[in-house]
């Protein structure tokens, strides 16, 4: 990378940190976007659904330049970045994760391209699911119309596609949105103590709509190989799994329950959260909408002490913040401090 280009990217990265804080911390709770699965449960009708504000100071040209000049830290980059990644490499080989990202034709160049340029390259296999196939991106076209009312159908057909074509390519299968940022190393560490042959799935747990609760679609949910096997065998049965309509994450949660797939606990051994349905600043500051405190299965806690050091995912992350998180997670470090590894997994009985 040329020095001038590096300074441009570094300057943007540092600037993003302060802009992120300024934009997010001044946002009122009612301006937080509701995920599809909880929107219908909001009992306060005066709270409008408004998406988290987009970055206003970066143009698409800026984002394209960042995308071309930054590549994610890969295992072979360890020497140039001066860190020991041998444990991460072992888990990459041992805990195989297939990621599928829900996107749309209009979001390919606005959002999905930036997911592809950052965290998605650390998946063992990555698939972008859209309503239309795009061989150059590429995306897999699912024959379901676009629109929030069809997210359930899109999800059901996407998992069926993964079962039909990629069942043997991974041990765990995660669904995320194109504005979700995922730290794959932390995901694999968490899954290293879980059993892929158990009918289970993990994510940000809400305790409503389904008897055992369901997992937030925006935060991403990951299902075991056994859960996918059961879905592949019975997922097209409309009496067990709604084929379209309703709210995607809640309907998929009901499907999982009907298939005997349990909601697993993904908190760390200190009870801190790993999957998050909002952006980092919201979970740090606790600037939640009112429904969140009622529906979050673990009490809607906030602050640094409530978020695991090995957090896995955050939602409502616009493209510029994808690169910000990429920089903060894999490049920025304080000199003279070696944090080492922590044992944060809860022991499974």
Coordinates of C-alpha atoms in Angstrom, one line a residue:
X1 CA 0.0 0.0 0.0
X2 CA 1.4 3.5 -0.9
X3 CA 2.2 5.8 2.1
X4 CA -0.2 8.4 0.8
X5 CA -3.1 5.9 0.4
X6 CA -2.3 4.5 3.9
X7 CA -2.5 7.9 5.5
X8 CA -5.8 8.6 3.7
X9 CA -7.3 5.4 5.0
X10 CA -5.8 5.8 8.5
X11 CA -7.1 9.4 8.7
X12 CA -10.6 8.2 7.6
X13 CA -10.5 5.4 10.2
X14 CA -9.6 7.8 13.1
X15 CA -12.2 10.3 11.9
X16 CA -14.8 7.7 11.7
X17 CA -14.4 6.9 15.4
X18 CA -15.3 10.5 16.5
X19 CA -18.0 10.8 13.8
X20 CA -19.5 7.5 15.0
X21 CA -19.6 8.7 18.5
X22 CA -21.1 12.1 17.6
X23 CA -23.8 10.6 15.3
X24 CA -24.8 7.7 17.6
X25 CA -24.7 9.3 21.0
X26 CA -27.0 12.2 20.0
X27 CA -29.6 9.9 18.6
X28 CA -32.8 9.5 20.7
X29 CA -34.1 6.1 21.6
X30 CA -37.1 6.5 19.4
X31 CA -34.8 7.0 16.4
X32 CA -33.4 3.5 16.8
X33 CA -34.6 1.1 14.1
X34 CA -36.6 -1.9 15.2
X35 CA -35.7 -5.3 13.8
X36 CA -38.3 -7.1 11.8
X37 CA -39.1 -9.6 14.5
X38 CA -39.8 -7.1 17.3
X39 CA -41.4 -4.3 15.3
X40 CA -44.8 -5.9 15.7
X41 CA -44.4 -6.2 19.4
X42 CA -43.7 -2.6 20.1
X43 CA -46.6 -1.5 22.3
X44 CA -45.9 2.2 22.1
X45 CA -47.4 3.3 18.8
X46 CA -45.8 6.8 19.1
X47 CA -42.3 5.3 18.5
X48 CA -41.8 5.4 14.7
X49 CA -39.5 3.0 12.9
X50 CA -36.6 5.0 11.7
X51 CA -33.3 3.4 10.6
X52 CA -30.1 4.3 12.4
X53 CA -28.7 7.4 10.6
X54 CA -26.4 6.7 7.7
X55 CA -22.9 8.3 7.6
X56 CA -23.4 11.7 6.1
X57 CA -19.8 12.8 5.6
X58 CA -18.6 10.0 3.3
X59 CA -19.6 9.7 -0.3
X60 CA -19.9 6.4 -2.2
X61 CA -16.6 7.3 -3.9
X62 CA -15.0 7.5 -0.5
X63 CA -16.3 4.1 0.4
X64 CA -15.2 2.6 -2.9
X65 CA -11.7 4.0 -2.2
X66 CA -11.6 2.4 1.2
X67 CA -12.8 -0.9 -0.1
X68 CA -10.0 -1.0 -2.7
X69 CA -7.2 0.0 -0.3
X70 CA -8.1 -2.1 2.8
X71 CA -8.2 -5.8 2.8
X72 CA -9.1 -7.8 5.9
X73 CA -6.4 -9.4 8.1
X74 CA -5.9 -12.9 7.0
X75 CA -4.0 -15.7 8.6
X76 CA -1.1 -15.3 6.2
X77 CA -0.8 -11.6 7.3
X78 CA 0.3 -12.4 10.8
X79 CA 4.0 -11.5 10.3
X80 CA 3.3 -8.1 8.8
X81 CA 0.8 -7.2 11.5
X82 CA 3.0 -8.6 14.3
X83 CA 0.5 -10.9 16.1
X84 CA 0.3 -14.6 16.8
X85 CA -2.8 -16.1 15.1
X86 CA -2.0 -19.7 15.4
X87 CA -4.9 -20.4 17.7
X88 CA -7.3 -18.6 15.3
X89 CA -5.9 -20.7 12.4
X90 CA -6.5 -23.9 14.4
X91 CA -10.1 -22.9 15.0
X92 CA -10.6 -21.9 11.4
X93 CA -9.7 -25.5 10.4
X94 CA -11.6 -27.1 13.3
X95 CA -14.8 -25.1 13.5
X96 CA -16.1 -24.7 9.9
X97 CA -18.6 -21.9 9.5
X98 CA -20.7 -21.1 6.5
X99 CA -22.0 -17.6 6.4
X100 CA -25.0 -16.5 4.3
X101 CA -25.8 -12.8 4.1
X102 CA -29.3 -11.6 3.2
X103 CA -29.1 -8.8 0.7
X104 CA -31.0 -7.4 -2.3
X105 CA -30.1 -6.1 -5.8
X106 CA -30.3 -2.5 -4.7
X107 CA -28.0 -3.1 -1.7
X108 CA -25.2 -5.0 -3.5
X109 CA -23.0 -2.0 -4.1
X110 CA -24.4 0.0 -1.2
X111 CA -23.9 -2.5 1.6
X112 CA -23.0 -6.1 0.5
X113 CA -19.8 -5.2 -1.3
X114 CA -18.5 -3.7 2.0
X115 CA -19.5 -6.9 4.0
X116 CA -17.6 -8.9 1.3
X117 CA -14.5 -6.6 1.7
X118 CA -14.3 -6.9 5.5
X119 CA -15.5 -9.7 7.8
X120 CA -17.1 -12.1 5.3
X121 CA -13.7 -13.1 4.0
X122 CA -13.0 -14.9 7.3
X123 CA -15.9 -17.3 6.8
X124 CA -15.0 -20.8 5.7
X125 CA -17.6 -20.3 3.0
X126 CA -19.6 -17.1 2.2
X127 CA -22.9 -16.9 0.2
X128 CA -24.9 -13.8 -0.6
X129 CA -28.6 -14.4 -0.9
X130 CA -30.7 -12.1 -3.0
X131 CA -33.9 -12.3 -5.0
X132 CA -32.0 -12.2 -8.3
X133 CA -28.9 -14.1 -9.2
X134 CA -25.8 -12.0 -10.0
X135 CA -23.0 -14.0 -11.4
X136 CA -20.4 -11.2 -11.3
X137 CA -20.9 -10.4 -7.6
X138 CA -21.8 -13.3 -7.1
X139 CA -25.2 -13.7 -5.4
X140 CA -27.6 -16.7 -5.3
X141 CA -31.0 -15.8 -6.6
X142 CA -33.9 -17.0 -4.4
X143 CA -37.3 -16.9 -6.2
X144 CA -39.0 -14.7 -3.6
X145 CA -40.0 -11.0 -4.1
X146 CA -38.1 -8.3 -2.3
X147 CA -39.8 -6.5 0.6
X148 CA -39.9 -6.9 4.4
X149 CA -43.1 -9.0 4.1
X150 CA -41.2 -11.6 2.2
X151 CA -38.1 -12.0 4.5
X152 CA -39.5 -15.2 6.0
X153 CA -39.8 -16.8 2.5
X154 CA -36.3 -15.6 1.6
X155 CA -34.9 -17.1 4.8
X156 CA -36.6 -20.4 4.4
X157 CA -35.5 -20.8 0.8
X158 CA -32.0 -19.7 1.6
X159 CA -31.6 -22.3 4.3
X160 CA -33.1 -24.9 2.0
X161 CA -30.5 -23.9 -0.7
X162 CA -27.7 -24.2 1.9
X163 CA -28.9 -27.7 2.9
X164 CA -29.3 -28.9 -0.7
X165 CA -25.9 -27.6 -1.9
X166 CA -23.5 -27.0 1.0
X167 CA -24.5 -29.3 3.9
X168 CA -21.1 -31.0 3.9
X169 CA -19.1 -27.7 3.6
X170 CA -19.5 -26.6 7.2
X171 CA -20.4 -27.6 10.7
X172 CA -22.3 -24.4 11.6
X173 CA -24.4 -22.1 9.4
X174 CA -24.9 -18.4 10.3
X175 CA -27.5 -16.1 8.7
X176 CA -26.8 -12.3 8.9
X177 CA -28.0 -9.1 7.3
X178 CA -25.9 -6.9 5.0
X179 CA -25.6 -4.4 7.9
X180 CA -24.3 -6.9 10.4
X181 CA -20.7 -7.0 11.4
X182 CA -19.4 -10.4 12.7
X183 CA -16.1 -11.3 14.3
X184 CA -15.5 -14.8 13.1
X185 CA -12.7 -15.6 15.5
X186 CA -14.9 -15.0 18.5
X187 CA -17.7 -17.0 16.9
X188 CA -15.4 -20.0 16.4
X189 CA -14.1 -19.8 19.9
X190 CA -17.6 -19.8 21.3
X191 CA -18.6 -22.8 19.1
X192 CA -15.5 -24.7 20.0
X193 CA -17.2 -25.8 23.2
X194 CA -20.5 -26.5 21.5
X195 CA -21.7 -29.7 19.8
X196 CA -22.6 -29.5 16.1
X197 CA -24.6 -32.7 16.3
X198 CA -26.9 -31.2 18.9
X199 CA -30.2 -29.6 17.7
X200 CA -29.4 -26.1 18.8
X201 CA -29.0 -22.5 17.6
X202 CA -27.6 -19.3 19.0
X203 CA -28.0 -15.6 18.8
X204 CA -29.5 -12.5 20.5
X205 CA -32.3 -14.0 22.5
X206 CA -35.8 -12.4 22.7
X207 CA -38.3 -14.1 25.1
X208 CA -41.6 -13.4 23.3
X209 CA -43.8 -14.7 20.5
X210 CA -42.3 -18.3 20.7
X211 CA -42.5 -20.4 23.8
X212 CA -38.7 -20.8 24.1
X213 CA -38.2 -17.3 22.6
X214 CA -36.4 -16.6 19.3
X215 CA -33.2 -15.0 18.0
X216 CA -32.8 -11.6 16.4
X217 CA -32.4 -11.8 12.6
X218 CA -30.3 -8.6 12.6
X219 CA -27.8 -9.8 15.1
X220 CA -27.4 -13.0 13.2
X221 CA -28.2 -16.5 14.3
X222 CA -26.2 -19.6 13.8
X223 CA -27.6 -23.1 13.6
X224 CA -25.9 -26.4 14.1
X225 CA -25.4 -29.1 11.5
X226 CA -28.1 -31.2 13.2
X227 CA -30.5 -28.2 13.2
X228 CA -29.9 -27.8 9.4
X229 CA -30.4 -31.5 8.9
X230 CA -33.8 -31.3 10.5
X231 CA -34.7 -28.2 8.6
X232 CA -33.7 -29.9 5.3
X233 CA -35.9 -32.8 6.1
X234 CA -39.0 -30.9 7.3
X235 CA -38.5 -27.2 6.6
X236 CA -40.8 -27.2 3.6
X237 CA -43.7 -28.6 5.7
X238 CA -45.9 -25.5 6.1
X239 CA -47.5 -27.0 9.3
X240 CA -44.1 -26.9 11.0
X241 CA -42.4 -23.9 9.3
X242 CA -44.3 -20.9 7.8
X243 CA -43.1 -20.5 4.3
X244 CA -43.6 -16.7 4.0
X245 CA -45.1 -13.8 5.7
X246 CA -45.0 -12.8 9.3
X247 CA -41.8 -11.7 10.9
X248 CA -38.7 -13.5 9.7
X249 CA -36.8 -14.1 12.9
X250 CA -39.8 -15.0 15.0
X251 CA -41.2 -17.3 12.3
X252 CA -37.8 -19.0 11.9
X253 CA -37.7 -19.3 15.7
X254 CA -41.1 -21.0 15.7
X255 CA -39.9 -23.3 12.9
X256 CA -36.8 -24.3 15.0
X257 CA -39.0 -25.0 18.0
X258 CA -41.3 -27.2 16.0
X259 CA -38.3 -29.1 14.7
X260 CA -37.1 -29.7 18.2
X261 CA -34.2 -27.3 17.9
X262 CA -33.4 -25.5 21.2
X263 CA -32.4 -21.9 21.8
X264 CA -28.9 -22.0 23.3
X265 CA -27.3 -19.6 25.8
X266 CA -24.6 -17.6 24.1
X267 CA -23.6 -15.4 27.0
X268 CA -20.0 -15.8 28.3
X269 CA -19.2 -17.2 31.8
X270 CA -19.7 -13.8 33.3
X271 CA -23.2 -13.5 31.8
X272 CA -22.1 -10.9 29.2
X273 CA -23.7 -10.7 25.7
X274 CA -22.0 -11.9 22.5
X275 CA -24.7 -11.3 19.8
X276 CA -26.1 -7.8 19.6
X277 CA -29.2 -6.5 17.7
X278 CA -27.9 -2.9 17.8
X279 CA -24.6 -1.1 17.0
X280 CA -21.8 -1.1 19.6
X281 CA -22.5 2.4 20.9
X282 CA -26.1 1.7 21.6
X283 CA -25.2 -1.4 23.7
X284 CA -22.4 0.6 25.5
X285 CA -24.6 3.6 26.3
X286 CA -27.8 1.8 26.9
X287 CA -29.8 4.1 24.6
X288 CA -32.4 1.4 24.0
X289 CA -36.0 1.8 23.0
X290 CA -38.5 0.9 25.7
X291 CA -39.5 -2.4 24.3
X292 CA -36.0 -3.7 24.5
X293 CA -35.9 -3.9 28.3
X294 CA -39.1 -6.0 28.3
X295 CA -38.2 -8.4 25.5
X296 CA -34.5 -9.0 25.8
X297 CA -34.1 -12.5 27.5
X298 CA -31.2 -11.4 29.7
X299 CA -32.7 -8.1 31.0
X300 CA -31.5 -5.5 28.5
X301 CA -28.3 -4.6 30.3
X302 CA -25.9 -2.1 28.9
X303 CA -22.4 -0.8 29.4
X304 CA -18.9 -2.2 29.0
X305 CA -19.4 -4.7 31.8
X306 CA -22.4 -6.2 30.0
X307 CA -20.7 -6.9 26.7
X308 CA -18.3 -9.9 26.3
X309 CA -14.7 -9.2 25.5
X310 CA -15.3 -11.8 22.8
X311 CA -18.4 -10.2 21.3
X312 CA -19.5 -11.9 18.1
X313 CA -21.9 -9.6 16.2
X314 CA -23.4 -6.1 16.0
X315 CA -26.3 -4.9 13.9
X316 CA -27.2 -1.6 12.1
X317 CA -23.6 -1.1 11.0
X318 CA -23.4 1.2 7.9
X319 CA -20.6 0.6 5.4
X320 CA -18.2 3.2 6.7
X321 CA -18.5 1.7 10.2
X322 CA -17.7 -1.8 8.8
X323 CA -14.2 -0.4 8.0
X324 CA -14.0 1.4 11.3
X325 CA -14.7 -1.8 13.2
X326 CA -12.3 -3.7 10.9
X327 CA -9.5 -1.2 11.9
X328 CA -10.4 -1.1 15.6
X329 CA -10.6 -4.9 15.9
X330 CA -7.7 -6.0 13.8
X331 CA -5.2 -3.1 13.6
X332 CA -5.5 -0.7 16.5
X333 CA -3.7 -1.8 19.7
X334 CA -2.0 -0.1 22.7
X335 CA 1.8 -0.4 22.7
X336 CA 3.2 -2.5 25.5
X337 CA -0.1 -4.3 26.4
X338 CA -0.5 -8.0 25.5
X339 CA -4.1 -9.0 26.4
X340 CA -3.6 -12.7 25.7
X341 CA -6.5 -15.2 25.5
X342 CA -9.2 -15.5 28.1
X343 CA -11.3 -18.6 29.0
X344 CA -14.8 -17.1 28.7
X345 CA -16.9 -20.0 27.5
X346 CA -19.5 -21.4 29.8
X347 CA -18.9 -25.1 30.5
X348 CA -21.6 -27.1 28.7
X349 CA -23.1 -30.0 30.8

